[in-house]
Coordinates of C-alpha atoms and ligand atoms in Angstrom, one line a residue:
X13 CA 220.6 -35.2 91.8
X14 CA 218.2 -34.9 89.1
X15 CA 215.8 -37.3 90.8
X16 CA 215.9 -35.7 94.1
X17 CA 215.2 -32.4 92.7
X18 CA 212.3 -33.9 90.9
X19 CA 211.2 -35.7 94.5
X20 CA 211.5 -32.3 96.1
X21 CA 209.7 -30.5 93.8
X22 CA 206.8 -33.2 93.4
X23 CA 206.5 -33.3 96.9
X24 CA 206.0 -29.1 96.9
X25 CA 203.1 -29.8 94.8
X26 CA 202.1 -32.3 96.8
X27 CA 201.9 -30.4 99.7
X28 CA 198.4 -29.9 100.3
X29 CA 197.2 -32.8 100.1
X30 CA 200.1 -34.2 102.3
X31 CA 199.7 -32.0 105.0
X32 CA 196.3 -34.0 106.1
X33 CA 198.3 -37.8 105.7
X34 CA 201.1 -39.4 105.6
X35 CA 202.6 -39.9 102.5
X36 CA 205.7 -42.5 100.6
X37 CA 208.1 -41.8 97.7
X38 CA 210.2 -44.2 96.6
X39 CA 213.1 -43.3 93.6
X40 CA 216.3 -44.2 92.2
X41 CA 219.3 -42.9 92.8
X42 CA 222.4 -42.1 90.6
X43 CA 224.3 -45.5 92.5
X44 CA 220.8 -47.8 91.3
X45 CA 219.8 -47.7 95.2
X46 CA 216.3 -47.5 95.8
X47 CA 215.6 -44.2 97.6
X48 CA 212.5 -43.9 99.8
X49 CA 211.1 -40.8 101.3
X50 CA 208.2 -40.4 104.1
X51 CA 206.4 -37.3 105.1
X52 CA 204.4 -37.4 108.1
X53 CA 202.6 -34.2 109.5
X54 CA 204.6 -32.0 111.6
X55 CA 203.5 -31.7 115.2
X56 CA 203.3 -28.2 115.3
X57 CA 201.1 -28.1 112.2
X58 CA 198.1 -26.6 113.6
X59 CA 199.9 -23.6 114.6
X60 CA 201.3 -23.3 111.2
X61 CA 199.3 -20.1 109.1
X62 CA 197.3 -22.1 106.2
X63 CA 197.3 -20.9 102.9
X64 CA 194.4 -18.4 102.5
X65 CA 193.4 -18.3 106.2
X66 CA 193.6 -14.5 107.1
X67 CA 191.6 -14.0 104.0
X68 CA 189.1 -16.3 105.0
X69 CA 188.8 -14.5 108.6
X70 CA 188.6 -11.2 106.9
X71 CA 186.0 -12.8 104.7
X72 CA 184.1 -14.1 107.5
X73 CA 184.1 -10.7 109.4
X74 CA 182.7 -8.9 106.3
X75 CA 180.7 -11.7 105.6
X76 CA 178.8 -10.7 109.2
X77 CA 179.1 -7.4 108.8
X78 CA 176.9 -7.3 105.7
X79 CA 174.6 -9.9 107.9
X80 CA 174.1 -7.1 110.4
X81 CA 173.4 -4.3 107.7
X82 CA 170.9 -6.9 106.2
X83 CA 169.0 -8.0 109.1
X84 CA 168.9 -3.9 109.8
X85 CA 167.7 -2.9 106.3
X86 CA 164.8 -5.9 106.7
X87 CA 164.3 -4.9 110.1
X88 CA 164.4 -8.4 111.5
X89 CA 165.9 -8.9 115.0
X90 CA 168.7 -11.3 115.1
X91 CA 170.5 -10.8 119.0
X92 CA 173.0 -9.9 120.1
X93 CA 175.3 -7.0 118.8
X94 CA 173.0 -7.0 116.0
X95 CA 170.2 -7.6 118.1
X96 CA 171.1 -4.5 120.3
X97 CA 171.4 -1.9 116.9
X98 CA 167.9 -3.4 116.1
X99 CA 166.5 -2.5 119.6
X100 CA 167.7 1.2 119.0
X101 CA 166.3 1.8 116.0
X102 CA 162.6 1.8 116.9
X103 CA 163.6 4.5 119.2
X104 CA 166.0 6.6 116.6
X105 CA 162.7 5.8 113.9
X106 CA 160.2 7.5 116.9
X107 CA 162.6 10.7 116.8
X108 CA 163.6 10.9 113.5
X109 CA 159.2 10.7 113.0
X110 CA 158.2 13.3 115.4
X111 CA 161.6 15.6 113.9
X112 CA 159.7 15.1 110.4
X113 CA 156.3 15.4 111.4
X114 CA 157.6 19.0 113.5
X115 CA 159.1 20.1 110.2
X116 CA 156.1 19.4 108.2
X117 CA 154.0 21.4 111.0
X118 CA 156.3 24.4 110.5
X119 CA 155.9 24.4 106.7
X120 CA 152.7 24.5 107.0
X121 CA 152.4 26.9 109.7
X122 CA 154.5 28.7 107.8
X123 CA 152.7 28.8 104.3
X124 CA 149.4 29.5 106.4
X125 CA 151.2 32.7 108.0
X126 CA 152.6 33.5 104.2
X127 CA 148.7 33.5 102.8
X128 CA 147.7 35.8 105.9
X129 CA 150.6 38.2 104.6
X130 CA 149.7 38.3 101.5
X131 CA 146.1 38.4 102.3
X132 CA 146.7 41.7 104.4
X133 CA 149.3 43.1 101.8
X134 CA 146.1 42.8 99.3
X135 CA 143.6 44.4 101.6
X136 CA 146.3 47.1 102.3
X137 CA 146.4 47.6 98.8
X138 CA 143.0 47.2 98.5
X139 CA 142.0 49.9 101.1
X140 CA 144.9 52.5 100.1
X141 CA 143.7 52.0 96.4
X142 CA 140.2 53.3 98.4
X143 CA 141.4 55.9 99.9
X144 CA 142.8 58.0 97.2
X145 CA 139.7 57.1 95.3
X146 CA 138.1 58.6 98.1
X147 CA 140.1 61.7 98.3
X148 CA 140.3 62.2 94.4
X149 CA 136.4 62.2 94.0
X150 CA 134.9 65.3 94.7
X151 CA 131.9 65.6 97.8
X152 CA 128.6 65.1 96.6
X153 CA 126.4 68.2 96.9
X154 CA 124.7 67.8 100.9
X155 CA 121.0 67.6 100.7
X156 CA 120.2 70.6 102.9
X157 CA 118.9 69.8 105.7
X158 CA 115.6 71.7 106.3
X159 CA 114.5 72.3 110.1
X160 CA 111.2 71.8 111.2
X161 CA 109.1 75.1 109.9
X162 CA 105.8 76.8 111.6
X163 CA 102.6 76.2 109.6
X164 CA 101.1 78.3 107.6
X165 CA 99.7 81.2 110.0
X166 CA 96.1 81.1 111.4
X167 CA 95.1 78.3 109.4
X168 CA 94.5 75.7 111.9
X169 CA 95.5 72.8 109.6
X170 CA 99.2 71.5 109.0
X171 CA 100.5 71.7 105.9
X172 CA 101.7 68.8 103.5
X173 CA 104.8 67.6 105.2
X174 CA 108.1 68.8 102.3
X175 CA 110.5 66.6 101.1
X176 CA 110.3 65.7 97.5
X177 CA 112.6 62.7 97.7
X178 CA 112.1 60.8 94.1
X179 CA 112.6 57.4 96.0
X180 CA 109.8 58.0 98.6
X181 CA 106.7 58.3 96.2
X182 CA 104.0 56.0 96.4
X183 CA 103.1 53.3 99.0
X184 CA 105.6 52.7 101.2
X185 CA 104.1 48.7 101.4
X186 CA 106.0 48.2 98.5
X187 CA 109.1 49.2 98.8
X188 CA 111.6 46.7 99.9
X189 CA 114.5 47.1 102.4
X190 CA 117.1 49.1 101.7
X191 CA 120.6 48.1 101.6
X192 CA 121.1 49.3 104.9
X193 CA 122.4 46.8 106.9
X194 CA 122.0 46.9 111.0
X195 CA 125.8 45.6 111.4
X196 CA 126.7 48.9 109.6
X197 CA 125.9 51.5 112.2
X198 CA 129.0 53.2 110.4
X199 CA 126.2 55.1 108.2
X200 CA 124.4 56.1 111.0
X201 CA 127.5 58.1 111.7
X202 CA 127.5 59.7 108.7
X203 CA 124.2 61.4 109.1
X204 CA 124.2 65.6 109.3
X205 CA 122.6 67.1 112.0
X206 CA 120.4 69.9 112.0
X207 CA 120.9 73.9 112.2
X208 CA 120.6 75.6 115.6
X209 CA 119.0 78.2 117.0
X210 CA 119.7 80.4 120.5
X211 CA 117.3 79.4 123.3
X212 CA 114.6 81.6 124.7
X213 CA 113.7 82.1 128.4
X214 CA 110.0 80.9 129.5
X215 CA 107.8 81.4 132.6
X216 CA 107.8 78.5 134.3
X217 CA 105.8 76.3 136.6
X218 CA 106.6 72.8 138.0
X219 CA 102.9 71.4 137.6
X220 CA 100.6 70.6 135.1
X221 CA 100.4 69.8 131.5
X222 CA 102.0 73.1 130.1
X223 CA 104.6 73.5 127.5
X224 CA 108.3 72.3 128.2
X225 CA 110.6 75.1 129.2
X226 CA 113.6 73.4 130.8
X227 CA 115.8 70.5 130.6
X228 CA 117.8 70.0 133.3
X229 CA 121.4 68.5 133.3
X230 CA 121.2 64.8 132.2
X231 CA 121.7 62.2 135.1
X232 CA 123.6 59.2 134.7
X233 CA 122.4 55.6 135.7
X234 CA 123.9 52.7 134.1
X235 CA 126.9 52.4 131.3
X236 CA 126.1 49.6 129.4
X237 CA 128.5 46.7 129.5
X238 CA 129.8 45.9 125.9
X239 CA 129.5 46.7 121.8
X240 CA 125.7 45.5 122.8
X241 CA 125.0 48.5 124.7
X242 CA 126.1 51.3 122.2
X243 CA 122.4 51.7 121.2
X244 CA 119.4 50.8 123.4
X245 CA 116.1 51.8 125.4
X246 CA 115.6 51.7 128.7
X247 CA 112.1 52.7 130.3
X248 CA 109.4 52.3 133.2
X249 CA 105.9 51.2 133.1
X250 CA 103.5 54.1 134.3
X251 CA 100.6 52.0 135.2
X252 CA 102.8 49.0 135.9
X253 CA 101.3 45.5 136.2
X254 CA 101.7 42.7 138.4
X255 CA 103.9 40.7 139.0
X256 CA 105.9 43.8 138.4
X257 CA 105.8 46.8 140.2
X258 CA 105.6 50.7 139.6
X259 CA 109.9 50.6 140.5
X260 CA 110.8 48.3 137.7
X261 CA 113.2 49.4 135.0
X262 CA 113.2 47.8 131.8
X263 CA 116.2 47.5 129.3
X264 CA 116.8 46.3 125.9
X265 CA 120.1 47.0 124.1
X266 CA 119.7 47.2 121.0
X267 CA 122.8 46.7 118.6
X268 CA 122.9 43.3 116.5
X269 CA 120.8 41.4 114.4
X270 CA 119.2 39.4 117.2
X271 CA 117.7 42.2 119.8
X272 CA 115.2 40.3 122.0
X273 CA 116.5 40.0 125.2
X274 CA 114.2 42.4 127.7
X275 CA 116.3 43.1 130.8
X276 CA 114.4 43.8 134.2
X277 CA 115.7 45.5 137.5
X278 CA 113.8 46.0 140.5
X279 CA 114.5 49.4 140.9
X280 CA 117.2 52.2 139.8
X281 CA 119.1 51.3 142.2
X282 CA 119.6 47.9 140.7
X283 CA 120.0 49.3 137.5
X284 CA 123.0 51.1 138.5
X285 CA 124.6 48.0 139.9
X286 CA 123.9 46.5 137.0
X287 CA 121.8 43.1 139.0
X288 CA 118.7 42.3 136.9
X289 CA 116.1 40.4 138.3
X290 CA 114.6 39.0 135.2
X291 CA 115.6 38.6 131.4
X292 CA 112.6 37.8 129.2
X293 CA 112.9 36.3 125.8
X294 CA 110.8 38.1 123.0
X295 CA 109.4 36.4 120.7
X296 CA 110.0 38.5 117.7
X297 CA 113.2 40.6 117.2
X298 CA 113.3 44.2 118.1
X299 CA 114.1 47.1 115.6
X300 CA 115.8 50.2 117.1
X301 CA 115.1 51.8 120.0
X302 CA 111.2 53.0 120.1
X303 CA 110.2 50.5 122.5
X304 CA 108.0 51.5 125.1
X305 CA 106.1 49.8 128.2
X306 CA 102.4 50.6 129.6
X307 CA 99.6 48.9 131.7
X308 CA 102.0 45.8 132.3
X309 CA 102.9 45.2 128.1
X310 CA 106.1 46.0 125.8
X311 CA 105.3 47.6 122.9
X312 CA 107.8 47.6 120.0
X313 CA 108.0 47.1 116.6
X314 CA 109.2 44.2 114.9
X315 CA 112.1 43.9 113.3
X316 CA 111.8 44.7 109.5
X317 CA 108.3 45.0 109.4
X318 CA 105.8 47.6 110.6
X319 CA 104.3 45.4 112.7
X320 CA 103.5 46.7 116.1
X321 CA 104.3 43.7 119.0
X322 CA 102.2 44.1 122.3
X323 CA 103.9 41.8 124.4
X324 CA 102.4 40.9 127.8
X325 CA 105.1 40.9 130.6
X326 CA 103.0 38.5 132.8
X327 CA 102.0 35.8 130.7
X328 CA 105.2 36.7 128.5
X329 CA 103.5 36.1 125.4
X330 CA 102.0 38.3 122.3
X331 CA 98.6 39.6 123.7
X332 CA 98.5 42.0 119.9
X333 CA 99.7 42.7 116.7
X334 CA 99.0 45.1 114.4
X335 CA 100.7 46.3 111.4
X336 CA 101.0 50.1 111.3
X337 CA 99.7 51.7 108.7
X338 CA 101.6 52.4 105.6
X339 CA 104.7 53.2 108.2
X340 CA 108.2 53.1 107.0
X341 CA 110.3 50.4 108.4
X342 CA 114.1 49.6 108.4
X343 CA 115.9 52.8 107.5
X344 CA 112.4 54.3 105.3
X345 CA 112.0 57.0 107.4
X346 CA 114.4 56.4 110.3
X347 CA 116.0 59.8 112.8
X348 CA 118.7 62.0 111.7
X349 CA 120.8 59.6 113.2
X350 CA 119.7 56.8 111.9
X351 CA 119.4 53.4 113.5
X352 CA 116.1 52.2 112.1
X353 CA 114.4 54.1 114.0
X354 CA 111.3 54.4 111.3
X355 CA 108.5 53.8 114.1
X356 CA 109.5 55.3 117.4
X357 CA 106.7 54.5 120.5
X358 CA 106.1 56.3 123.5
X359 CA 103.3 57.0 126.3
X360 CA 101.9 60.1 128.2
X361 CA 99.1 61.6 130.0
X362 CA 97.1 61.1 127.2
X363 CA 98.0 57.5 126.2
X364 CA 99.9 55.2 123.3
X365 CA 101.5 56.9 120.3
X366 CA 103.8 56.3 117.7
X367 CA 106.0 58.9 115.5
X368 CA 106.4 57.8 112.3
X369 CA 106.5 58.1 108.5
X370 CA 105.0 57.4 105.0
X371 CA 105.5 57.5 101.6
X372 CA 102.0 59.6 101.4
X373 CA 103.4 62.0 103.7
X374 CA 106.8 61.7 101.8
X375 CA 108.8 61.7 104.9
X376 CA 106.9 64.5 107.3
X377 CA 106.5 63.3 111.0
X378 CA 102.7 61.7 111.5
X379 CA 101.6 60.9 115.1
X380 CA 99.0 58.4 115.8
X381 CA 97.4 57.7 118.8
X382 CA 97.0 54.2 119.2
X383 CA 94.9 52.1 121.2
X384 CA 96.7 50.2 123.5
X385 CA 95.0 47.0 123.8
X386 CA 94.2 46.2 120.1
X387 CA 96.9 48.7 118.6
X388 CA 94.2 49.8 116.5
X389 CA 95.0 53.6 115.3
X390 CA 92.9 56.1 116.6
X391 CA 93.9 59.4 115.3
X392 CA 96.9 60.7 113.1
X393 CA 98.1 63.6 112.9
X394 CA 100.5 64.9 109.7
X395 CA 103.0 67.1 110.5
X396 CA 105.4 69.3 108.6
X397 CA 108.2 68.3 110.3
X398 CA 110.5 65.9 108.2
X399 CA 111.6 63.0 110.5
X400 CA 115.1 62.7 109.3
X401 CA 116.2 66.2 110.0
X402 CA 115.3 65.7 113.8
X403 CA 117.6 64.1 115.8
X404 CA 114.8 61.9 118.5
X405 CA 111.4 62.8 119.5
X406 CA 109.2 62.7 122.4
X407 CA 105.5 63.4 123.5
X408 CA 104.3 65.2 126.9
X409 CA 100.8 65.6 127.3
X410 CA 100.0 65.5 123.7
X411 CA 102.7 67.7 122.5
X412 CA 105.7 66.5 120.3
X413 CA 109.1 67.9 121.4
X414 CA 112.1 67.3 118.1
X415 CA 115.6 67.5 119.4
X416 CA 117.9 69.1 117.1
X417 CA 121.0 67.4 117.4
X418 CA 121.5 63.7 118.8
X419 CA 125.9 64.3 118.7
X420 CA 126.1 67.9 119.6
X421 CA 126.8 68.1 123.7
X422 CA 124.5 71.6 123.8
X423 CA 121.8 71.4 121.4
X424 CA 118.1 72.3 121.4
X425 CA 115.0 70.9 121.5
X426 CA 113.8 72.7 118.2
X427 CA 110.3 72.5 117.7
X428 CA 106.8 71.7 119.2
X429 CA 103.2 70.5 117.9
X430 CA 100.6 70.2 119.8
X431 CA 97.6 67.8 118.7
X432 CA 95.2 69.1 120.4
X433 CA 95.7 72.2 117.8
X434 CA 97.6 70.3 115.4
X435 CA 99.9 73.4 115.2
X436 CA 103.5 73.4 116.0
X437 CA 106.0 76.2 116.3
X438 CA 109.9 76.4 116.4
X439 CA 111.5 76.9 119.7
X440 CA 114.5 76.9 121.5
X441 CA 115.0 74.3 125.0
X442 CA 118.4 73.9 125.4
X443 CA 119.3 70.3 125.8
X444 CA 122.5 68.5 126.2
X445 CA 124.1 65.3 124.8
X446 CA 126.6 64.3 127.5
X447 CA 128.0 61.7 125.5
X448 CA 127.5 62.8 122.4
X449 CA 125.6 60.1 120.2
X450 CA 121.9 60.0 122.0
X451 CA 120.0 57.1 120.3
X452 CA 116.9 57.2 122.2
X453 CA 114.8 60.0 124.0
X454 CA 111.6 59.7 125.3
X455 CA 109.6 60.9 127.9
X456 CA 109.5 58.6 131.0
X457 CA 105.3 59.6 132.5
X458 CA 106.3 57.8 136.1
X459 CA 108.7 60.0 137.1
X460 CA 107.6 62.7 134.7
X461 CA 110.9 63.1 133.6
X462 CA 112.7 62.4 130.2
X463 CA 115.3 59.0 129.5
X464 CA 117.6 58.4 126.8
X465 CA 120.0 56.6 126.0
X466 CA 123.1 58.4 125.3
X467 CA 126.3 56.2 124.0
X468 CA 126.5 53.4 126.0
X469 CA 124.9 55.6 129.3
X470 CA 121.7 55.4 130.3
X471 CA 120.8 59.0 131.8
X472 CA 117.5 60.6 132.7
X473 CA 116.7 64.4 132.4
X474 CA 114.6 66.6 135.1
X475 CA 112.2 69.0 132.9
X476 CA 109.7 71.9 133.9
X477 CA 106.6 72.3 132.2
X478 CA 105.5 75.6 131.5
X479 CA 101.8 76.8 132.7
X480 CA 98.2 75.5 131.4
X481 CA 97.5 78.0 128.7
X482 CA 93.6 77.9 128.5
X483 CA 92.6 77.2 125.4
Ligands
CA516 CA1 111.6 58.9 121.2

């Protein structure tokens, strides 16, 4: 019994090994007979479960799972189901790319749009801090503004112009430019205006070369298109040239830093439609609006300088140039109103002239007549009217008109001096500022009538001269 047991239990151990061949024990019995015992594989062996195998399967399946997260992680391409999560995952990597690279957009945009905040918050800051500065500082004392006055009775000569401005001593050549800027017309605003008187009523006769009694009603032509436009002069040759004709309107508008454009219309009528028919290029920048035309050439003066510009319309090229003497230039010796309008040109009857300033005559009006093909000045004249308490100024037939006010709608034309007697007296035209911020005025000899330039509009005014007084 014993030895079975032992048989039995040896061929347990044996097992494995005897489940791939046959195998032969031989033993003893309790009786002394030989016992012999044969194992052979049983025929339904390979359906049997093996020791381990479910463990071995699971193995196996882990075993490829972790070769499937591999190959993904090393981004190689091994087929099948593998092969197909590979073949996704350029296009999951494309989206997951643009998602970041839209994120990383949007933090940007959004730190961009946090500096512009914080940019405004400081000028906000910045501009209320300002504004109670402003309010807390008390107004400076107005330097009065003193109207033009009548010279000294029966004298015959003009008096030294007043003014005792500290900064306008001594040659005018060398001062340097102010700190007025032309992209800061906001000073211009800021200018007072001067004191008004009630108009007088004159004879008066349509004819002649007599003193100005009327101003009629201002016409408008032409509203100028954009920012450009707010400032300008517009005018007509009297003795026009060819190519050009006596119908041709000229235009320059003149706010910006780069004025040179010279806009011409065939007629009025083309001016009011706005349909130029030639734009010339100058060849040196314009300052202000004292620009004038005669005998087929623009004059003007170039920009910060006191150089006079004769430019010839039908070559279009610089036939003279000619500094003006000792005039103020770039806000020296400008309007009440401002706008660099130091040297201010204009024709009549008589010829060329140019109103003007200079330290010598410490900001009183001087007229020179100038001769228009060499720009040469003729005579001057030194008046007693200061130039910055006039708003504009014009010339017919040798007599300079001052307008009073450039922003009030009913103003006057204030004064008059007359160079053939270099005398001038106050008196009282009423004149009227449509739109309220007049930048340019000037007497237009062709149609004996006057232009300005009036805030954006271009108008024209019908006048009547009073009688010849025999002198
Ligand atoms: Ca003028």
């Amino acid at each position: 019994m014993f030895l079975l047991l032992s048989l039995c239990m040896c061929g347990l151990l044996l097992q494995g090994d005897a489940q791939d061949r046959a195998a032969l024990w031989r033993g003893n019995d309790r009786s002394g007979r030989c016992q012999y015992t044969f194992t052979v594989p049983s025929p339904v062996e390979a359906s049997c479960p093996q020791t381990g195998g479910p463990e071995v399967e699971g193995l196996k399946a882990r075993l490829s799972l972790l070769e499937v997260l591999v190959s993904r992680l090393t981004g190689g391409d091994t087929g099948g189901p593998q092969g197909a999560g590979a073949a996704a995952r350029p296009g999951l990597q494309e989206a997951l790319d643009r998602a970041t690279g839209e994120r990383n957009l949007l933090r940007g945009e959004k730190e961009r749009l946090e500096q512009e905040l914080q940019g405004l918050q400081r000028r906000m800051e910045e501009m209320r801090r300002e504004t109670e500065r402003l309010r807390s500082r008390p107004c400076p004392p107005q330097t009065p503004m003193v109207p033009p006055s009548p010279p000294l009775q029966d004298s015959g000569l003009t008096r030294p112009a007043g003014g005792s401005n500290p900064n306008r001593q001594g040659d005018s050549s060398s001062l340097r430019d102010s700190a007025w800027e032309y992209g800061h017309p906001g000073f211009q605003e800021l200018k007072a205006e001067v004191t008004e008187v009630p108009a007088p009523h004159g004879s008066e006769d349509n004819t002649g070369c007599g003193e100005l009694v009327s101003v009629a009603e201002p016409v408008t032509h032409r509203k100028a298109d954009n920012i450009a436009g707010k400032y300008g002069v517009w005018m007509q040759d009297p003795e026009a040239v060819s190519p050009y004709g006596p119908e041709m309107v000229w235009r320059i508008d003149t706010i910006g830093s780069d004025v040179r454009q010279l806009f011409g219309y065939d007629d009025m009528e083309q001016l009011s439609k706005g349909f130029p028919s030639k734009v010339l290029m100058l060849p040196e920048l314009v300052e202000s609006t004292g620009a004038t035309l005669y005998r087929g050439s623009l004059y003007y003066q170039r920009r910060r300088s006191r150089s006079l510009i004769r430019f010839d319309l039908a070559s279009e090229s610089t036939a003279a140039r000619r500094d003006l003497p000792h005039a103020g230039f770039h806000g020296q010796f400008p309007y009440s109103w401002g706008g660099y309008t130091d040297i201010d040109l204009s024709v009549d009857e008589q010829g060329l002239w140019a109103v003007y300033s200079t330290s010598k005559a410490k900001g009183a009006i001087v007229i020179s007549q100038l001769d228009p093909h060499s720009l040469d000045v003729k005579r001057s004249w030194e008046t007693n009217i200061r130039k910055n308490s006039v708003a504009n100024t014009f010339i017919i037939c040798g007599k300079l008109y001052t307008v009073a006010s450039y922003t009030a709608p009913d103003t006057i034309i204030n004064y008059v001096y007359d160079t053939k007697t270099s005398q001038g007296k106050p008196m009282a035209v009423p004149f009227r500022n449509k739109y309220r911020y007049n930048s340019m005025i000037d007497y237009n000899l062709a149609q004996r009538k006057l232009f300005a330039w009036d805030n954006f509009h271009m108008v024209s005014y019908d006048l009547r001269l009073g009688r010849q007084q025999a002198n």
